Amino acid sequence: MKSVKNIRNFSIIAHIDHGKSTLADRLIEETQTVMKRDLQEQLLDDMDLERERGITIKSHPVCMSYKADDGETYEFNLIDTPGHVDFSYEVSRSLAACEGVLLILDASQGVQAQTVANANLAFQHNLDIIPIINKIDLPASNIEKCMEQLEDILAISNEDAIAVSAKDGIGIKEVLEAITKLISPPKESEEGIKALIFDSNYDTYRGVVTYVRLFSGSLKRGDKVKFFNTGLETEIKEVGVFQPDMKAIDTLEAGSVGYIIPNIKDTAETQIGDTITGVLNPCKEALKGFKEITPMVFSGVYPIETADYEQLKLSMGKLQLNDAAFSYQPETSVALGFGFRCGFLGLLHMEIIQERLRREYNMDIISTYPSVIYNVYLKDGSKIDVDNPVHLPDPSIIERIEEPFIKAQIMSPNEYIGAIMNLVMGKRGVCTHTESIDGLHVTITAELPMHEILIDFHDKLKSITRGYGSMDYEPLEYREGKLVKMEILVNSEPVDAFSSIVHVDHAHAKGRVITERLKDVIPQQMFKVPIQAAIGGKFVARETISALRKNVIAKCYGGDITRKRKLLEKQKEGKKRMKQIGKVSIPQEAFVAVLKSTDNK
């Protein structure tokens, strides 16, 4: 049995695109965990989506063996984490399985919004922090500025900071030595078996695979284990470690990070954050686990083919096992049939989940316009939560509607401060505080309605700051607003999939955008089709699709004009009757066109 003194469990945290995955590649290469011929860029990013977008979406564990200068051989358990704000839950779960972190700063950009947020997560978990200044090979790198920001902004001593270039392999040996000296080994415990599930996956042939950090005891194949929260008892079929592919071993010992495959086929029987203990050698109490995550953005997801409903339900169960921040519940729509109301942490999270459903599970799906949870207070004193505009009660019984606000921290070079303030005010937000960081950069604290940042706020921020601006946000509170339900009527019939809750001041502009877009994608009928945006009984925008018209007077070669008029009048009467019984079928592209509306006000 190996000593826990030689085990080091750590994560890599940073702002998006500061070089986490590249540094992980170099550590794997230096420790010779993977043979040279199998090495590739972004080795731990095993999803096609991660490689295409150049971002980390899932945290990835890997076990490395390193012989240090002191002659000892150490077991390094590294968990690479995402950098985008929408995946902060992945980061917090990974940190619960570690004793230390490598905090990376881009030498040319310095401290960014998500650097601050991730550093605060590490402080909350009382982890040892090793600051790494990456990309020192760039011409624009400024190591002195990064050293100052470490102390001034993050309150971290820069004495142990290591300057590296993960791309060129500079300083990697120093990083490995610092991990052995500056990150604490796991605490030894004589308590019974105690393991934390920090992630899980679904294997088609073997069922549920749980990723665990073993705090005490040991686990091997054939052991009977119990899940604390669900009370489920089962037998272990396999234990192993990640190198970085799954590799079965005889025994998983205290302090290590690895996986166990219990005899479970149903995805609902395991929960991320649960504690696994032995049936014969149980621990007294469960580990702390993780706080329940609250979805920020909601959207309806429906199968294009109604027959795929059950398959979509199974696929979502497997995906939720791999991404605990994703939630779903059944709902129905008049226009789209049976589907699910899904909760996400942000718009990128929503986009990634939908893309994974399409790619990994071959599901043809359509989604409705994203919305947030509104608090609706009725005149009888009661309160209801509304996450779907269809469920908003009649305006006559509503006392007031409150919408969620967020507190945003925006970091940017000084010259863009005016443009950022205009963007915030255009989204009904207020800038509450500005602070100069180092004479070149500024931090702007702003309060904005959550609904306003859903679609295009992040893209516009990157655009006006030429890519140098960054943002992090957290929920703030609910505030009353002049909010109304806007319905879209096609041929006088409301289409619930297009309904949305909007601010009175922006209703006209948004209604005009949606009606214009629908006019372009709904095919012509044999009669005129009005498309209207309505608030209550008042129409705020309208477009009309002109009728397809047969030339009924083509057969008339001369003769009295009254003959032609008679034929046209007869056609007019026929179109009137047709409209009374005519139904307009809305193509799938119409739903996509409305969702892709990035210029909504």
GROMACS .gro file of N, CA, C and O in nm, residues 7-90:
model
  336
    7ILE      N    1   0.113   1.150  -0.277
    7ILE     CA    2   0.002   1.178  -0.370
    7ILE      C    3  -0.022   1.330  -0.372
    7ILE      O    4  -0.022   1.396  -0.268
    8ARG      N    5  -0.043   1.386  -0.492
    8ARG     CA    6  -0.078   1.528  -0.506
    8ARG      C    7  -0.200   1.537  -0.598
    8ARG      O    8  -0.195   1.492  -0.712
    9ASN      N    9  -0.309   1.592  -0.545
    9ASN     CA   10  -0.431   1.612  -0.623
    9ASN      C   11  -0.447   1.761  -0.650
    9ASN      O   12  -0.456   1.841  -0.557
   10PHE      N   13  -0.453   1.799  -0.778
   10PHE     CA   14  -0.462   1.942  -0.810
   10PHE      C   15  -0.542   1.965  -0.938
   10PHE      O   16  -0.557   1.875  -1.021
   11SER      N   17  -0.592   2.088  -0.952
   11SER     CA   18  -0.665   2.131  -1.072
   11SER      C   19  -0.589   2.244  -1.139
   11SER      O   20  -0.505   2.309  -1.077
   12ILE      N   21  -0.623   2.269  -1.265
   12ILE     CA   22  -0.571   2.388  -1.334
   12ILE      C   23  -0.689   2.482  -1.356
   12ILE      O   24  -0.790   2.441  -1.413
   13ILE      N   25  -0.679   2.606  -1.307
   13ILE     CA   26  -0.788   2.702  -1.324
   13ILE      C   27  -0.734   2.829  -1.391
   13ILE      O   28  -0.619   2.865  -1.372
   14ALA      N   29  -0.819   2.895  -1.470
   14ALA     CA   30  -0.779   3.018  -1.539
   14ALA      C   31  -0.899   3.078  -1.611
   14ALA      O   32  -1.006   3.018  -1.616
   15HIS      N   33  -0.879   3.196  -1.668
   15HIS     CA   34  -0.978   3.255  -1.758
   15HIS      C   35  -0.975   3.175  -1.888
   15HIS      O   36  -0.877   3.106  -1.917
   16ILE      N   37  -1.081   3.185  -1.966
   16ILE     CA   38  -1.090   3.109  -2.092
   16ILE      C   39  -0.973   3.149  -2.185
   16ILE      O   40  -0.936   3.266  -2.195
   17ASP      N   41  -0.911   3.049  -2.246
   17ASP     CA   42  -0.805   3.068  -2.346
   17ASP      C   43  -0.674   3.122  -2.288
   17ASP      O   44  -0.598   3.187  -2.359
   18HIS      N   45  -0.647   3.095  -2.161
   18HIS     CA   46  -0.519   3.137  -2.104
   18HIS      C   47  -0.416   3.024  -2.103
   18HIS      O   48  -0.306   3.041  -2.054
   19GLY      N   49  -0.455   2.905  -2.157
   19GLY     CA   50  -0.356   2.799  -2.178
   19GLY      C   51  -0.363   2.682  -2.081
   19GLY      O   52  -0.262   2.615  -2.059
   20LYS      N   53  -0.482   2.654  -2.024
   20LYS     CA   54  -0.495   2.541  -1.929
   20LYS      C   55  -0.466   2.409  -1.999
   20LYS      O   56  -0.387   2.328  -1.951
   21SER      N   57  -0.535   2.384  -2.111
   21SER     CA   58  -0.522   2.255  -2.179
   21SER      C   59  -0.381   2.234  -2.234
   21SER      O   60  -0.329   2.122  -2.233
   22THR      N   61  -0.316   2.343  -2.280
   22THR     CA   62  -0.179   2.331  -2.333
   22THR      C   63  -0.081   2.296  -2.222
   22THR      O   64   0.008   2.212  -2.239
   23LEU      N   65  -0.098   2.359  -2.104
   23LEU     CA   66  -0.011   2.326  -1.990
   23LEU      C   67  -0.033   2.180  -1.948
   23LEU      O   68   0.064   2.109  -1.919
   24ALA      N   69  -0.159   2.136  -1.948
   24ALA     CA   70  -0.187   1.995  -1.914
   24ALA      C   71  -0.118   1.901  -2.012
   24ALA      O   72  -0.061   1.799  -1.972
   25ASP      N   73  -0.118   1.937  -2.142
   25ASP     CA   74  -0.048   1.856  -2.244
   25ASP      C   75   0.101   1.842  -2.211
   25ASP      O   76   0.158   1.734  -2.219
   26ARG      N   77   0.162   1.957  -2.172
   26ARG     CA   78   0.307   1.955  -2.142
   26ARG      C   79   0.337   1.873  -2.018
   26ARG      O   80   0.439   1.805  -2.011
   27LEU      N   81   0.250   1.880  -1.916
   27LEU     CA   82   0.273   1.800  -1.793
   27LEU      C   83   0.264   1.651  -1.824
   27LEU      O   84   0.343   1.571  -1.775
   28ILE      N   85   0.166   1.615  -1.908
   28ILE     CA   86   0.149   1.474  -1.948
   28ILE      C   87   0.272   1.428  -2.028
   28ILE      O   88   0.322   1.317  -2.011
   29GLU      N   89   0.321   1.518  -2.115
   29GLU     CA   90   0.438   1.485  -2.199
   29GLU      C   91   0.563   1.470  -2.112
   29GLU      O   92   0.640   1.375  -2.128
   30GLU      N   93   0.585   1.562  -2.018
   30GLU     CA   94   0.704   1.561  -1.933
   30GLU      C   95   0.708   1.438  -1.842
   30GLU      O   96   0.813   1.382  -1.815
   31THR      N   97   0.588   1.394  -1.794
   31THR     CA   98   0.583   1.277  -1.705
   31THR      C   99   0.573   1.146  -1.783
   31THR      O  100   0.562   1.039  -1.724
   32GLN      N  101   0.571   1.157  -1.917
   32GLN     CA  102   0.564   1.039  -2.005
   32GLN      C  103   0.445   0.949  -1.974
   32GLN      O  104   0.454   0.826  -1.978
   33THR      N  105   0.332   1.015  -1.942
   33THR     CA  106   0.209   0.939  -1.914
   33THR      C  107   0.153   0.877  -2.042
   33THR      O  108   0.096   0.770  -2.042
   34VAL      N  109   0.171   0.949  -2.154
   34VAL     CA  110   0.124   0.902  -2.284
   34VAL      C  111   0.246   0.888  -2.376
   34VAL      O  112   0.335   0.972  -2.375
   35MET      N  113   0.246   0.782  -2.455
   35MET     CA  114   0.359   0.760  -2.548
   35MET      C  115   0.363   0.871  -2.652
   35MET      O  116   0.258   0.925  -2.691
   36LYS      N  117   0.482   0.907  -2.696
   36LYS     CA  118   0.501   1.021  -2.786
   36LYS      C  119   0.414   1.012  -2.912
   36LYS      O  120   0.360   1.111  -2.959
   37ARG      N  121   0.398   0.891  -2.965
   37ARG     CA  122   0.321   0.877  -3.089
   37ARG      C  123   0.171   0.906  -3.069
   37ARG      O  124   0.100   0.933  -3.164
   38ASP      N  125   0.124   0.895  -2.942
   38ASP     CA  126  -0.018   0.919  -2.914
   38ASP      C  127  -0.047   1.063  -2.872
   38ASP      O  128  -0.161   1.100  -2.849
   39LEU      N  129   0.059   1.144  -2.859
   39LEU     CA  130   0.039   1.282  -2.815
   39LEU      C  131  -0.029   1.364  -2.924
   39LEU      O  132  -0.001   1.348  -3.042
   40GLN      N  133  -0.120   1.453  -2.882
   40GLN     CA  134  -0.184   1.546  -2.975
   40GLN      C  135  -0.224   1.672  -2.897
   40GLN      O  136  -0.225   1.671  -2.774
   41GLU      N  137  -0.253   1.779  -2.969
   41GLU     CA  138  -0.293   1.904  -2.902
   41GLU      C  139  -0.425   1.883  -2.828
   41GLU      O  140  -0.512   1.808  -2.874
   42GLN      N  141  -0.443   1.954  -2.715
   42GLN     CA  142  -0.565   1.944  -2.634
   42GLN      C  143  -0.598   1.797  -2.606
   42GLN      O  144  -0.709   1.750  -2.629
   43LEU      N  145  -0.500   1.724  -2.555
   43LEU     CA  146  -0.514   1.579  -2.535
   43LEU      C  147  -0.634   1.544  -2.447
   43LEU      O  148  -0.703   1.446  -2.471
   44LEU      N  149  -0.658   1.624  -2.342
   44LEU     CA  150  -0.768   1.592  -2.249
   44LEU      C  151  -0.904   1.633  -2.301
   44LEU      O  152  -1.006   1.591  -2.248
   45ASP      N  153  -0.908   1.720  -2.403
   45ASP     CA  154  -1.037   1.761  -2.461
   45ASP      C  155  -1.079   1.655  -2.563
   45ASP      O  156  -1.041   1.662  -2.680
   46ASP      N  157  -1.159   1.557  -2.516
   46ASP     CA  158  -1.188   1.444  -2.604
   46ASP      C  159  -1.318   1.459  -2.682
   46ASP      O  160  -1.354   1.371  -2.759
   47MET      N  161  -1.390   1.569  -2.665
   47MET     CA  162  -1.512   1.592  -2.742
   47MET      C  163  -1.479   1.667  -2.871
   47MET      O  164  -1.395   1.756  -2.870
   48ASP      N  165  -1.547   1.632  -2.981
   48ASP     CA  166  -1.527   1.705  -3.107
   48ASP      C  167  -1.556   1.854  -3.088
   48ASP      O  168  -1.488   1.940  -3.143
   49LEU      N  169  -1.660   1.882  -3.010
   49LEU     CA  170  -1.701   2.021  -2.986
   49LEU      C  171  -1.588   2.101  -2.920
   49LEU      O  172  -1.566   2.217  -2.953
   50GLU      N  173  -1.516   2.037  -2.824
   50GLU     CA  174  -1.408   2.106  -2.754
   50GLU      C  175  -1.294   2.139  -2.851
   50GLU      O  176  -1.236   2.247  -2.845
   51ARG      N  177  -1.266   2.047  -2.940
   51ARG     CA  178  -1.157   2.069  -3.035
   51ARG      C  179  -1.195   2.176  -3.138
   51ARG      O  180  -1.114   2.261  -3.174
   52GLU      N  181  -1.320   2.171  -3.185
   52GLU     CA  182  -1.365   2.268  -3.285
   52GLU      C  183  -1.362   2.410  -3.231
   52GLU      O  184  -1.318   2.503  -3.298
   53ARG      N  185  -1.412   2.427  -3.109
   53ARG     CA  186  -1.425   2.562  -3.052
   53ARG      C  187  -1.299   2.607  -2.977
   53ARG      O  188  -1.288   2.723  -2.939
   54GLY      N  189  -1.209   2.511  -2.949
   54GLY     CA  190  -1.087   2.546  -2.878
   54GLY      C  191  -1.111   2.581  -2.732
   54GLY      O  192  -1.037   2.656  -2.671
   55ILE      N  193  -1.220   2.525  -2.675
   55ILE     CA  194  -1.251   2.552  -2.533
   55ILE      C  195  -1.270   2.420  -2.460
   55ILE      O  196  -1.301   2.318  -2.522
   56THR      N  197  -1.250   2.423  -2.328
   56THR     CA  198  -1.278   2.304  -2.246
   56THR      C  199  -1.420   2.316  -2.195
   56THR      O  200  -1.460   2.419  -2.142
   57ILE      N  201  -1.499   2.209  -2.211
   57ILE     CA  202  -1.639   2.209  -2.168
   57ILE      C  203  -1.654   2.121  -2.043
   57ILE      O  204  -1.724   2.157  -1.949
   58LYS      N  205  -1.586   2.007  -2.042
   58LYS     CA  206  -1.593   1.915  -1.928
   58LYS      C  207  -1.458   1.912  -1.856
   58LYS      O  208  -1.354   1.929  -1.917
   59SER      N  209  -1.462   1.890  -1.724
   59SER     CA  210  -1.336   1.869  -1.652
   59SER      C  211  -1.286   1.727  -1.684
   59SER      O  212  -1.366   1.635  -1.697
   60HIS      N  213  -1.154   1.711  -1.698
   60HIS     CA  214  -1.097   1.583  -1.739
   60HIS      C  215  -0.988   1.542  -1.640
   60HIS      O  216  -0.889   1.613  -1.625
   61PRO      N  217  -1.003   1.427  -1.573
   61PRO     CA  218  -0.897   1.383  -1.481
   61PRO      C  219  -0.789   1.301  -1.554
   61PRO      O  220  -0.816   1.238  -1.655
   62VAL      N  221  -0.667   1.307  -1.501
   62VAL     CA  222  -0.560   1.223  -1.554
   62VAL      C  223  -0.463   1.193  -1.439
   62VAL      O  224  -0.435   1.279  -1.357
   63CYS      N  225  -0.414   1.068  -1.434
   63CYS     CA  226  -0.321   1.026  -1.329
   63CYS      C  227  -0.180   1.015  -1.390
   63CYS      O  228  -0.162   0.947  -1.491
   64MET      N  229  -0.083   1.085  -1.327
   64MET     CA  230   0.055   1.085  -1.379
   64MET      C  231   0.152   1.038  -1.270
   64MET      O  232   0.124   1.057  -1.151
   65SER      N  233   0.263   0.981  -1.312
   65SER     CA  234   0.367   0.939  -1.218
   65SER      C  235   0.491   1.022  -1.246
   65SER      O  236   0.534   1.034  -1.362
   66TYR      N  237   0.548   1.084  -1.140
   66TYR     CA  238   0.662   1.174  -1.159
   66TYR      C  239   0.773   1.144  -1.059
   66TYR      O  240   0.749   1.139  -0.938
   67LYS      N  241   0.895   1.124  -1.111
   67LYS     CA  242   1.011   1.104  -1.023
   67LYS      C  243   1.078   1.240  -1.001
   67LYS      O  244   1.132   1.300  -1.094
   68ALA      N  245   1.070   1.290  -0.877
   68ALA     CA  246   1.118   1.425  -0.845
   68ALA      C  247   1.268   1.425  -0.820
   68ALA      O  248   1.332   1.319  -0.809
   69ASP      N  249   1.324   1.547  -0.807
   69ASP     CA  250   1.468   1.562  -0.781
   69ASP      C  251   1.509   1.506  -0.645
   69ASP      O  252   1.627   1.476  -0.623
   70ASP      N  253   1.411   1.494  -0.552
   70ASP     CA  254   1.444   1.440  -0.419
   70ASP      C  255   1.450   1.287  -0.418
   70ASP      O  256   1.467   1.225  -0.313
   71GLY      N  257   1.433   1.225  -0.538
   71GLY     CA  258   1.441   1.079  -0.548
   71GLY      C  259   1.311   1.006  -0.527
   71GLY      O  260   1.301   0.887  -0.555
   72GLU      N  261   1.210   1.076  -0.475
   72GLU     CA  262   1.079   1.014  -0.450
   72GLU      C  263   0.997   1.010  -0.579
   72GLU      O  264   1.009   1.097  -0.665
   73THR      N  265   0.908   0.908  -0.590
   73THR     CA  266   0.814   0.902  -0.703
   73THR      C  267   0.676   0.943  -0.653
   73THR      O  268   0.626   0.888  -0.554
   74TYR      N  269   0.617   1.042  -0.720
   74TYR     CA  270   0.488   1.097  -0.678
   74TYR      C  271   0.377   1.058  -0.775
   74TYR      O  272   0.400   1.043  -0.895
   75GLU      N  273   0.257   1.043  -0.720
   75GLU     CA  274   0.136   1.023  -0.802
   75GLU      C  275   0.065   1.158  -0.813
   75GLU      O  276   0.023   1.214  -0.713
   76PHE      N  277   0.057   1.210  -0.935
   76PHE     CA  278  -0.013   1.338  -0.959
   76PHE      C  279  -0.151   1.307  -1.018
   76PHE      O  280  -0.160   1.240  -1.121
   77ASN      N  281  -0.256   1.356  -0.953
   77ASN     CA  282  -0.391   1.346  -1.010
   77ASN      C  283  -0.433   1.486  -1.052
   77ASN      O  284  -0.464   1.571  -0.968
   78LEU      N  285  -0.433   1.510  -1.183
   78LEU     CA  286  -0.466   1.642  -1.237
   78LEU      C  287  -0.609   1.641  -1.291
   78LEU      O  288  -0.651   1.546  -1.356
   79ILE      N  289  -0.683   1.749  -1.262
   79ILE     CA  290  -0.816   1.766  -1.321
   79ILE      C  291  -0.816   1.898  -1.397
   79ILE      O  292  -0.811   2.005  -1.336
   80ASP      N  293  -0.818   1.890  -1.532
   80ASP     CA  294  -0.824   2.011  -1.616
   80ASP      C  295  -0.967   2.064  -1.612
   80ASP      O  296  -1.063   1.987  -1.618
   81THR      N  297  -0.985   2.195  -1.600
   81THR     CA  298  -1.121   2.252  -1.584
   81THR      C  299  -1.153   2.352  -1.694
   81THR      O  300  -1.062   2.408  -1.755
   82PRO      N  301  -1.283   2.380  -1.718
   82PRO     CA  302  -1.321   2.482  -1.817
   82PRO      C  303  -1.292   2.623  -1.764
   82PRO      O  304  -1.274   2.644  -1.645
   83GLY      N  305  -1.291   2.721  -1.856
   83GLY     CA  306  -1.266   2.860  -1.816
   83GLY      C  307  -1.386   2.951  -1.832
   83GLY      O  308  -1.391   3.057  -1.774
   84HIS      N  309  -1.486   2.909  -1.913
   84HIS     CA  310  -1.600   2.998  -1.940
   84HIS      C  311  -1.694   3.004  -1.821
   84HIS      O  312  -1.715   2.905  -1.751
   85VAL      N  313  -1.753   3.123  -1.800
   85VAL     CA  314  -1.842   3.146  -1.685
   85VAL      C  315  -1.959   3.045  -1.680
   85VAL      O  316  -2.004   3.007  -1.574
   86ASP      N  317  -2.006   2.998  -1.797
   86ASP     CA  318  -2.120   2.905  -1.799
   86ASP      C  319  -2.085   2.767  -1.742
   86ASP      O  320  -2.174   2.689  -1.712
   87PHE      N  321  -1.955   2.737  -1.727
   87PHE     CA  322  -1.915   2.606  -1.677
   87PHE      C  323  -1.848   2.614  -1.540
   87PHE      O  324  -1.769   2.528  -1.503
   88SER      N  325  -1.881   2.719  -1.464
   88SER     CA  326  -1.817   2.738  -1.332
   88SER      C  327  -1.853   2.625  -1.236
   88SER      O  328  -1.778   2.594  -1.144
   89TYR      N  329  -1.968   2.558  -1.257
   89TYR     CA  330  -2.007   2.446  -1.170
   89TYR      C  331  -1.911   2.328  -1.187
   89TYR      O  332  -1.878   2.259  -1.091
   90GLU      N  333  -1.863   2.308  -1.311
   90GLU     CA  334  -1.763   2.204  -1.337
   90GLU      C  335  -1.637   2.232  -1.254
   90GLU      O  336  -1.577   2.141  -1.198
   0.00000   0.00000   0.00000
